[in-house]
Amino acid sequence: MGENVEDYKLIFEKEGVYLHTNAKRSVQETSIPGFIRIVERAGQPALEWSPLEDEGRSAPAVLYSKKDGEGSEEDTNFDPGYEPDWAVISTVKKDREHAPVKDSGQWAFSLPLSELYSLRRARFSLGRNFMVLTSRGGHPLPPLHFHRGGTRELLRALHHYIILDQSPVDGRLFLVYPRDSSSADFGPSFDKLHILDDGSDIVTRFIHDPYATTFGGFSKVTNFFRAALRPPEAAVSRSAQDPGLPSQPDDEPGFELITCGVELGPRPQVTRGRPLVQWEEFLDSEGRLNDPEKVKDLVFRGGITPNLRKEVWKFLLGFYPWKSTSKEREEILRVKTDEYFRMKVQWKSVSEEQEMRNSLLRGYRSLIERDVNRTDRNNTFFSGNDNPGLTLLHDVLMTYCMYNFDLGYVQGMSDLLSPILFVTQNEVESFWCLTGFMDLVHQNFEESQEAMKQQLLQLSILLKALDPELCDFLDSQDSGSLCFCFRWLLIWFKREFSFEDILTLWEVLWTQLPCDNFHLLIACSILESQRGELIGSDHDFNTILKHINELTMKLDLQSVLLDAEAIYRQLVGCKDLPRQVKQVLGLCSPPSPAEESSDSQSSETERLLGQAEGGAASSHVPSYP
């Protein structure tokens, strides 16, 4: 093995464990047979995989090599399918350095068990068993496919070195702790798991290298949360649930296809309504709206006729209070106009010499000028040179920097303003409508990007409840983080639908009906519409990303809205809906930090071993009560 025999000890070995590589990024075969081993090197246990062709050589001490000769180098030629610099923040911060991925000419990896963070077992209906491992440093490993079984034996061997704490809400996810850890008896609190402690700018790295970044920062987050759907109830035997159900002839008893666990019931049929065409009939003699909720419901059902948008959007975006009178709105407009131009004068009066000493303002102006020149230029309102629409777009964005200097301007905000400016065609009104819109989405653009991470997690929770098989497929193709949905959520599908469709979609979302997170149900609707194209295909990570990006301008908005509302009604109609799903839908309050930290995770290692010894007849499938 190329090292001192006294320093090397083979503990466990299993042949027939395949690594499915990414065909677009490798010249090798896409399915590589190999060995999985547990070894001790100088007394330190490690989990290793090496291809059959490498027999006779020791596995290199690397976590994961992307492809032959590449190591951790970024693929600068990868085309994500859209402008790479449309996205968020260019600043990259790191709280700590993790072990780097070293150069290697092989797919082999060696991971010390002290660095193993989680283990997830899965099986999608038409595929083989596979296992997903994630390291504590955020370096995930490619899924290991056990074509000839062997997961039971591997778990038994691992049991001598680590504690496997089953997630109390999913039988397939196990968090790993050393045998000598204080967590052997009591599962750690959520904070101790460091699920969201990645301080680096994940999104910027995703834009520059979607492949590497999706495997990195988001992996340990989504692998935990997407699985966290089931309430902490004891596992229920499959045969106990349905004695008439035949047992599966599989030597891997823990790998049954696990569905949502609750009967969601049939998806109801819903219909869209006509757009809001009457406005005056909702106003009393003083110009006050009689029934704002009725107006919102009409907008949600059918949108707004184009000639009314200019007026109604000012209510939807908070420029005018819903119960304001005509006179009150006149006063609001006067005050807001004065306030706007006072802020505009602030940046207009800055001399070139002053600006040279203000790098932040100079940077904002540079970004705005660049983005304005390429925002919706196919729309007649912004087309051509020396267009007054472009001047308004620039001035409103510069003034927003004065209004919110901490946030300033972030790429993507011009996409949010252009439809508003097109509808209002008024500088002051478009500015204050933009501030209302930003009140809803400003966290998407903040440097921490915690809001974007949280939305991806919430989307995972919803999709897992709706279509666990699709989630398992995406997991098997290293796409379980759903990072390819990032652009959808950041700018509310602005680049996925036509300009006219976006006007309708946004006014529907601004009603915040039937829940604040309806945009996540829109995303679920789109993903479900593509399941037939994805499952059973030859897609890998890159082709999934490419396919999703190519949906731009090919989606039917009315169908998407119908399906999204039907999904909401289906979920709400489920009596045993998991608490996490209810929280995403706003049907219950999230737990307080005290409640969250008080929940411990009991060790499930012995149950796993007992289950393995009992064979398929004793297999357990986590279930909802």
XYZ file of C-alpha atoms in Angstrom:
625
model
C 0.000 0.000 0.000
C 3.049 2.246 -0.180
C 3.274 2.958 3.580
C 4.480 1.385 6.792
C 2.428 -1.714 7.565
C 2.374 -0.758 11.244
C 0.726 2.551 10.324
C -1.947 0.996 8.107
C -4.748 -1.380 9.080
C -7.650 -2.488 6.882
C -10.866 -2.699 8.933
C -13.551 -3.160 6.294
C -13.694 -3.591 2.529
C -16.571 -3.940 0.068
C -16.413 -4.284 -3.702
C -19.153 -3.222 -6.121
C -19.579 0.329 -4.833
C -19.913 2.617 -7.836
C -19.198 6.305 -8.161
C -21.403 8.008 -10.759
C -19.378 10.865 -12.190
C -20.509 13.961 -14.027
C -20.277 13.198 -17.749
C -20.052 16.852 -18.739
C -16.988 17.427 -16.573
C -15.102 14.199 -17.028
C -13.533 12.267 -19.845
C -13.880 9.100 -17.784
C -16.733 6.633 -17.698
C -19.790 8.019 -15.920
C -20.118 4.920 -13.712
C -16.871 3.792 -12.065
C -16.739 0.548 -10.037
C -14.619 0.534 -6.935
C -14.010 -0.462 -3.330
C -15.274 1.217 -0.168
C -12.977 0.714 2.819
C -12.567 1.668 6.429
C -8.888 1.870 7.308
C -6.762 3.051 10.191
C -3.741 5.176 9.349
C -1.474 5.798 12.297
C -4.407 4.908 14.510
C -6.794 7.362 12.853
C -9.846 5.789 11.144
C -10.833 6.969 7.688
C -13.431 6.110 5.072
C -11.928 5.568 1.620
C -13.115 4.781 -1.880
C -10.886 3.880 -4.810
C -11.651 2.634 -8.328
C -10.822 -0.904 -9.351
C -8.161 0.386 -11.723
C -6.253 1.812 -8.758
C -5.837 -1.493 -6.939
C -2.322 -1.869 -5.606
C -2.031 1.828 -4.853
C -3.214 3.581 -1.726
C -6.056 6.037 -1.973
C -4.737 9.580 -2.099
C -5.283 11.726 0.955
C -7.833 14.013 -0.663
C -11.453 14.662 0.074
C -12.726 14.751 -3.469
C -11.235 15.449 -6.884
C -13.638 16.830 -9.440
C -11.974 15.368 -12.524
C -8.703 14.131 -13.877
C -5.968 16.642 -13.220
C -8.344 19.357 -12.114
C -8.231 19.185 -8.321
C -9.899 22.235 -6.812
C -9.414 24.521 -9.794
C -12.505 26.350 -10.938
C -13.903 25.611 -14.386
C -13.786 29.103 -15.838
C -15.323 27.956 -19.106
C -18.561 26.767 -17.530
C -21.529 28.669 -18.933
C -24.384 28.906 -16.408
C -26.785 30.023 -19.130
C -27.073 33.676 -18.173
C -24.902 36.697 -17.467
C -22.535 35.662 -14.679
C -22.435 39.106 -13.085
C -26.179 39.727 -12.777
C -26.103 38.396 -9.263
C -25.709 39.723 -5.864
C -22.622 40.709 -3.967
C -18.992 40.601 -4.951
C -17.576 40.599 -1.417
C -16.388 37.201 -0.204
C -15.871 36.597 3.492
C -14.713 33.463 5.262
C -15.012 32.769 8.937
C -12.609 29.871 8.806
C -10.577 27.816 6.417
C -11.447 24.171 5.787
C -9.118 21.520 4.465
C -8.621 22.243 0.755
C -9.241 19.728 -1.980
C -5.832 18.655 -3.231
C -4.857 17.792 -6.783
C -5.318 14.189 -7.748
C -5.486 12.271 -10.951
C -8.070 9.870 -9.520
C -11.655 9.950 -8.306
C -10.522 8.247 -5.125
C -11.104 9.943 -1.797
C -10.049 9.468 1.791
C -12.100 11.110 4.539
C -11.100 10.892 8.214
C -14.119 9.771 10.228
C -13.538 12.735 12.535
C -14.425 14.930 9.533
C -17.599 13.041 8.585
C -20.602 15.291 9.265
C -23.663 13.434 8.020
C -24.758 10.310 6.203
C -27.897 10.081 4.127
C -29.244 6.866 2.678
C -31.772 6.893 -0.113
C -33.278 4.961 -2.933
C -35.449 6.299 -5.708
C -37.961 3.933 -7.235
C -36.199 2.960 -10.454
C -32.626 3.250 -9.193
C -30.222 1.492 -6.900
C -29.369 2.261 -3.310
C -27.029 5.163 -2.821
C -25.447 6.962 0.092
C -24.554 10.656 0.352
C -21.735 11.678 2.701
C -20.954 15.244 3.737
C -17.837 16.419 5.554
C -17.761 18.947 8.373
C -15.878 21.392 6.185
C -18.698 21.494 3.636
C -16.829 19.245 1.159
C -19.457 16.744 -0.009
C -18.596 13.483 -1.681
C -20.281 12.140 -4.803
C -23.102 9.682 -4.060
C -21.897 6.129 -3.592
C -24.117 3.577 -5.349
C -24.166 0.100 -3.786
C -24.920 -2.098 -6.789
C -24.253 -5.281 -4.817
C -25.510 -4.288 -1.398
C -23.270 -3.870 1.607
C -24.631 -0.853 3.443
C -25.547 -2.911 6.496
C -22.004 -4.191 6.853
C -20.569 -0.713 6.335
C -22.797 0.727 9.060
C -21.808 -2.057 11.440
C -18.124 -1.313 10.854
C -18.618 2.420 11.274
C -20.406 1.794 14.557
C -17.083 0.985 16.226
C -15.821 4.533 15.642
C -18.796 6.899 15.470
C -22.256 7.549 16.823
C -25.022 7.856 14.242
C -27.846 10.045 15.525
C -30.887 9.679 13.355
C -32.701 12.879 12.556
C -35.855 12.763 14.666
C -37.846 13.709 11.590
C -36.345 11.492 8.862
C -35.172 7.928 9.019
C -32.728 8.405 6.146
C -30.583 11.200 7.573
C -27.974 10.505 10.269
C -25.701 13.035 11.952
C -22.260 11.756 12.913
C -20.452 12.208 16.246
C -17.202 10.636 17.475
C -17.463 7.851 20.017
C -15.650 9.949 22.624
C -17.861 12.999 22.038
C -20.070 14.382 24.747
C -22.891 14.118 22.236
C -22.914 10.321 22.520
C -25.774 10.404 24.989
C -27.540 13.590 24.070
C -28.023 14.993 20.612
C -26.716 18.520 20.168
C -28.928 21.541 19.841
C -29.502 23.085 16.447
C -26.919 25.787 17.112
C -24.214 23.216 17.950
C -24.701 21.564 14.552
C -23.354 24.715 12.829
C -25.804 24.186 9.987
C -25.727 27.824 8.866
C -22.242 28.906 9.859
C -20.792 29.230 6.364
C -19.789 32.892 6.279
C -18.509 32.841 2.715
C -20.400 34.429 -0.115
C -21.918 31.238 -1.424
C -24.001 32.872 -4.102
C -21.173 34.710 -5.816
C -19.166 31.501 -5.911
C -22.203 29.686 -7.325
C -22.448 32.170 -10.169
C -18.759 31.783 -11.044
C -18.685 28.007 -10.579
C -22.167 26.531 -10.006
C -20.802 22.995 -9.947
C -18.246 23.426 -7.184
C -20.286 25.805 -5.052
C -23.414 23.683 -5.001
C -21.293 20.816 -3.746
C -19.811 23.156 -1.159
C -21.642 25.613 1.031
C -25.238 24.516 0.496
C -24.740 20.765 0.752
C -24.667 20.452 4.534
C -27.614 22.823 4.843
C -30.035 21.283 2.400
C -29.146 17.694 3.196
C -30.307 18.364 6.748
C -33.314 20.568 6.226
C -34.793 18.940 3.165
C -34.939 15.756 5.167
C -36.442 17.396 8.246
C -40.090 16.872 7.485
C -41.371 14.163 9.739
C -42.392 14.739 13.362
C -40.246 12.913 15.929
C -42.346 9.786 16.197
C -41.074 6.254 16.467
C -40.616 4.457 13.194
C -43.544 2.313 12.147
C -43.011 -1.073 10.592
C -44.023 -1.238 6.962
C -45.808 -4.503 7.571
C -47.579 -3.012 10.580
C -48.883 -0.197 8.446
C -50.202 -2.533 5.792
C -50.036 -6.267 6.610
C -51.108 -7.097 3.076
C -48.180 -5.303 1.511
C -45.616 -7.782 0.153
C -42.078 -7.511 1.440
C -39.427 -6.253 -0.921
C -36.788 -8.792 -2.025
C -33.887 -6.513 -1.171
C -30.873 -7.225 0.983
C -30.786 -3.531 2.035
C -33.714 -3.308 4.481
C -33.232 0.383 5.186
C -33.536 1.506 1.602
C -37.233 1.317 0.826
C -38.638 4.209 -1.164
C -39.844 6.525 1.569
C -42.631 8.854 0.582
C -44.059 11.814 2.402
C -45.632 9.481 4.949
C -48.987 11.230 4.959
C -51.811 11.083 2.494
C -52.014 14.522 0.963
C -55.253 13.675 -0.758
C -56.192 14.567 -4.321
C -55.059 17.885 -5.680
C -58.160 20.065 -6.062
C -59.112 21.738 -9.300
C -58.903 25.530 -9.217
C -59.830 28.202 -11.706
C -58.525 31.657 -12.426
C -60.831 34.677 -12.434
C -61.167 37.762 -14.576
C -58.814 40.707 -13.976
C -59.856 43.637 -11.837
C -61.624 45.990 -14.247
C -63.610 48.239 -11.901
C -62.032 50.553 -9.356
C -64.390 53.412 -8.696
C -67.093 51.092 -7.430
C -64.868 50.197 -4.459
C -64.462 53.845 -3.372
C -66.804 55.739 -1.066
C -67.632 59.423 -1.358
C -64.280 60.403 0.230
C -62.273 58.136 -2.054
C -61.665 55.506 0.632
C -61.639 51.827 -0.322
C -64.649 50.036 1.134
C -63.317 46.481 0.911
C -59.518 46.178 0.485
C -59.599 42.420 1.054
C -62.064 41.978 -1.793
C -59.767 43.968 -4.069
C -56.777 41.831 -3.079
C -58.748 38.658 -3.724
C -59.767 39.865 -7.197
C -56.159 40.753 -7.987
C -54.970 37.361 -6.788
C -57.608 35.579 -8.852
C -57.118 37.419 -12.128
C -54.604 40.237 -11.928
C -55.368 43.815 -12.924
C -56.435 45.272 -16.227
C -53.544 47.377 -17.639
C -55.293 50.762 -17.393
C -55.796 50.307 -13.611
C -52.328 49.099 -12.707
C -50.854 52.559 -12.222
C -53.370 53.285 -9.461
C -53.746 49.875 -7.809
C -50.017 49.130 -7.643
C -49.520 52.151 -5.389
C -51.792 50.472 -2.843
C -50.303 47.013 -3.253
C -46.796 48.404 -2.692
C -47.660 50.579 0.289
C -47.292 54.014 -1.281
C -50.896 54.710 -0.312
C -52.574 53.156 2.743
C -55.572 51.025 1.828
C -57.937 53.109 3.968
C -56.670 56.543 2.919
C -59.021 59.165 1.501
C -58.454 61.121 -1.711
C -57.325 64.205 0.242
C -54.959 62.166 2.369
C -53.399 60.676 -0.757
C -52.880 64.138 -2.219
C -50.994 65.150 0.907
C -48.975 61.921 0.875
C -47.949 62.579 -2.721
C -46.870 66.128 -1.902
C -44.791 65.077 1.100
C -43.250 62.104 -0.681
C -42.380 64.214 -3.715
C -40.507 66.709 -1.552
C -38.719 63.929 0.275
C -37.698 62.232 -2.956
C -36.147 65.317 -4.505
C -34.290 66.175 -1.306
C -32.608 62.775 -1.523
C -32.002 63.144 -5.231
C -30.271 66.492 -4.701
C -27.869 64.791 -2.285
C -26.204 62.680 -4.959
C -26.730 65.171 -7.785
C -24.805 67.834 -5.845
C -21.749 65.649 -5.245
C -18.903 67.004 -7.339
C -16.525 64.801 -9.299
C -13.791 65.682 -6.861
C -15.940 64.644 -3.890
C -16.949 61.419 -5.578
C -13.317 60.537 -6.161
C -12.952 60.429 -2.376
C -16.138 58.370 -1.896
C -15.400 54.913 -3.233
C -18.732 53.495 -2.072
C -20.849 56.027 -3.948
C -18.544 55.731 -6.941
C -18.994 51.974 -6.912
C -22.777 52.247 -6.702
C -22.874 54.639 -9.654
C -20.655 52.371 -11.743
C -22.844 49.331 -11.107
C -26.041 51.249 -11.816
C -24.761 52.737 -15.073
C -23.677 49.313 -16.271
C -26.941 47.585 -15.340
C -29.211 50.332 -16.658
C -27.652 49.980 -20.096
C -28.691 46.332 -20.317
C -32.002 46.173 -18.455
C -35.073 45.321 -20.587
C -33.625 47.030 -23.653
C -36.064 45.112 -25.855
C -38.924 46.971 -24.209
C -39.771 50.154 -26.117
C -39.805 52.156 -22.883
C -36.083 51.407 -22.404
C -34.867 50.832 -25.974
C -32.557 52.997 -28.034
C -29.892 55.481 -27.021
C -30.543 58.646 -24.975
C -33.874 57.171 -23.929
C -35.545 59.182 -21.126
C -36.690 55.874 -19.608
C -33.062 54.917 -19.029
C -32.407 58.250 -17.361
C -35.323 57.714 -14.998
C -34.136 54.180 -14.245
C -30.681 55.514 -13.388
C -31.911 58.416 -11.266
C -34.357 56.349 -9.225
C -31.709 53.740 -8.444
C -29.158 56.406 -7.470
C -31.726 58.022 -5.186
C -32.466 54.665 -3.594
C -28.796 54.540 -2.596
C -29.381 57.760 -0.633
C -32.565 56.311 0.878
C -30.878 53.076 1.977
C -27.152 53.694 1.908
C -26.355 50.590 3.979
C -27.761 48.359 1.251
C -27.088 50.768 -1.603
C -27.339 49.176 -5.016
C -26.940 45.474 -5.683
C -27.077 43.895 -9.104
C -30.563 42.647 -9.804
C -32.379 45.638 -8.333
C -32.707 47.232 -11.784
C -34.763 44.167 -12.753
C -37.189 44.962 -9.942
C -37.547 48.624 -10.847
C -38.042 48.438 -14.616
C -41.616 46.974 -14.589
C -42.650 49.471 -11.903
C -41.269 52.383 -13.872
C -42.918 51.071 -17.040
C -46.334 50.988 -15.343
C -46.186 54.239 -13.361
C -44.084 56.232 -15.861
C -43.490 58.607 -12.992
C -40.173 59.108 -11.228
C -41.493 59.816 -7.738
C -44.187 57.160 -7.725
C -41.873 54.505 -9.125
C -39.298 55.285 -6.423
C -41.735 54.866 -3.545
C -43.240 51.757 -5.117
C -39.717 50.361 -5.378
C -39.138 50.995 -1.677
C -42.340 49.082 -0.961
C -41.184 46.177 -3.110
C -37.757 46.236 -1.471
C -39.422 46.056 1.944
C -40.599 42.606 0.828
C -37.365 41.358 -0.756
C -34.487 43.493 0.565
C -33.117 40.563 2.565
C -32.497 38.747 -0.731
C -29.772 41.300 -1.475
C -28.095 41.517 1.902
C -24.489 40.426 2.246
C -25.146 37.573 4.648
C -27.576 35.985 2.158
C -29.215 34.130 5.012
C -32.626 34.933 3.535
C -31.736 33.248 0.257
C -30.422 30.196 2.075
C -33.582 30.053 4.152
C -35.824 30.249 1.093
C -33.934 27.422 -0.605
C -34.418 25.356 2.540
C -38.118 26.181 2.668
C -38.473 25.257 -0.993
C -36.800 21.924 -0.222
C -39.254 21.289 2.603
C -42.252 21.949 0.352
C -40.924 19.888 -2.534
C -40.073 16.981 -0.235
C -43.642 16.919 1.057
C -45.064 17.097 -2.464
C -42.677 14.868 -4.409
C -40.087 12.935 -2.365
C -39.151 10.843 -5.400
C -38.158 13.949 -7.340
C -36.111 15.105 -4.339
C -34.335 11.756 -4.182
C -33.552 11.932 -7.881
C -32.097 15.426 -7.524
C -30.096 14.177 -4.554
C -28.681 11.345 -6.604
C -27.525 13.833 -9.237
C -25.902 16.151 -6.683
C -28.647 18.737 -7.251
C -30.474 18.441 -3.948
C -29.497 21.945 -2.856
C -31.855 23.422 -5.508
C -29.297 26.133 -6.244
C -30.586 26.235 -9.806
C -33.694 27.927 -8.372
C -31.656 30.768 -6.920
C -32.374 33.266 -9.695
C -36.105 32.545 -9.479
C -36.257 33.508 -5.828
C -33.825 36.412 -5.931
C -35.733 38.552 -8.448
C -39.114 36.811 -8.342
C -38.934 35.005 -11.700
C -38.192 38.240 -13.564
C -36.122 36.463 -16.218
C -38.272 33.361 -16.489
C -41.464 34.948 -17.873
C -42.245 37.556 -20.470
C -42.389 41.207 -19.416
C -46.195 41.270 -19.603
C -46.497 38.037 -17.614
C -44.237 39.457 -14.918
C -46.633 42.385 -14.446
C -49.390 39.877 -13.702
C -47.265 37.554 -11.582
C -45.896 40.307 -9.377
C -49.267 41.901 -8.678
C -50.557 38.447 -7.705
C -47.601 37.939 -5.342
C -47.949 41.442 -3.874
C -51.388 40.528 -2.503
C -49.533 38.031 -0.239
C -52.404 35.629 -0.780
C -52.950 32.877 0.116
C -49.663 33.063 2.067
C -46.493 35.144 2.203
C -44.472 32.346 0.578
C -46.645 31.833 -2.472
C -43.564 32.447 -4.636
C -42.148 29.174 -3.251
C -45.287 27.369 -4.388
C -44.763 28.927 -7.820
C -41.294 27.345 -7.811
C -42.764 23.986 -6.754
C -45.273 24.200 -9.587
C -42.502 24.744 -12.135
C -40.329 21.936 -10.745
C -43.213 19.478 -10.701
C -44.036 20.360 -14.293
C -40.506 19.247 -15.222
C -40.367 15.978 -13.267
C -41.100 13.876 -16.346
C -38.207 15.491 -18.164
C -35.856 15.017 -15.222
C -36.618 11.621 -13.679
C -35.568 8.713 -15.818
C -33.405 10.875 -18.030
C -29.638 11.019 -18.387
C -29.453 14.416 -16.701
C -26.573 15.171 -14.380
C -25.850 18.301 -12.355
C -24.795 20.452 -15.293
C -27.564 19.355 -17.634
C -30.173 19.879 -14.905
C -28.872 23.433 -14.447
C -28.878 23.937 -18.212
C -32.412 22.563 -18.550
C -33.787 24.825 -15.821
C -32.121 27.893 -17.349
C -33.558 27.041 -20.751
C -37.098 27.217 -19.349
C -36.839 30.997 -19.692
C -39.790 32.382 -21.681
C -41.179 28.853 -22.203
C -43.457 28.686 -19.155
C -47.188 29.300 -19.257
C -47.961 31.676 -16.390
C -51.650 30.813 -16.016
C -50.896 27.096 -15.760
C -48.177 27.769 -13.201
C -50.517 29.933 -11.106
C -53.282 27.327 -11.255
C -50.944 24.543 -10.154
C -49.422 26.660 -7.384
C -52.810 27.455 -5.878
C -53.880 23.820 -6.208
C -50.702 22.756 -4.380
C -51.494 25.189 -1.570
C -55.041 23.858 -1.192
C -53.821 20.264 -1.290
C -51.314 20.894 1.489
C -53.694 22.894 3.638
C -56.302 20.141 3.271
C -53.972 17.548 4.794
C -54.882 16.919 8.432
C -51.468 15.531 9.373
C -49.356 18.092 7.559
C -45.824 18.189 9.075
C -45.129 21.172 11.283
C -42.243 22.386 9.123
C -44.521 22.579 6.090
C -47.132 24.448 8.125
C -44.507 26.963 9.167
C -43.508 27.628 5.554
C -47.163 28.148 4.643
C -47.750 30.425 7.626
C -50.238 28.041 9.222
C -48.369 27.961 12.539
C -45.655 29.953 14.265
C -42.041 28.733 14.184
C -40.705 27.334 17.479
C -38.894 29.681 19.800
C -35.126 29.214 20.232
C -35.748 27.779 23.687
C -38.177 25.197 22.333
C -35.811 24.377 19.505
C -32.774 23.858 21.722
C -34.727 21.715 24.175
C -35.404 19.078 21.527
C -32.687 16.429 21.601
C -31.919 13.758 19.057
C -31.709 10.245 20.484
C -29.106 7.878 19.066
C -30.431 5.366 16.534
C -27.281 3.368 15.866
C -28.369 0.302 17.828
C -31.749 0.322 16.118
C -29.965 0.367 12.774
C -27.830 -2.599 13.723
C -30.775 -4.508 15.098
C -32.708 -3.726 11.961
C -29.823 -5.000 9.845
C -29.617 -8.268 11.772
C -33.326 -8.790 11.430
C -33.163 -8.580 7.634
C -35.871 -7.276 5.406
C -38.653 -8.630 7.559
C -37.757 -6.221 10.353
C -37.247 -3.176 8.159
C -38.692 0.064 9.411
C -39.947 3.049 7.494
C -40.394 6.374 9.295
C -43.993 7.432 9.195
C -46.206 10.257 10.223
C -48.671 9.521 12.995
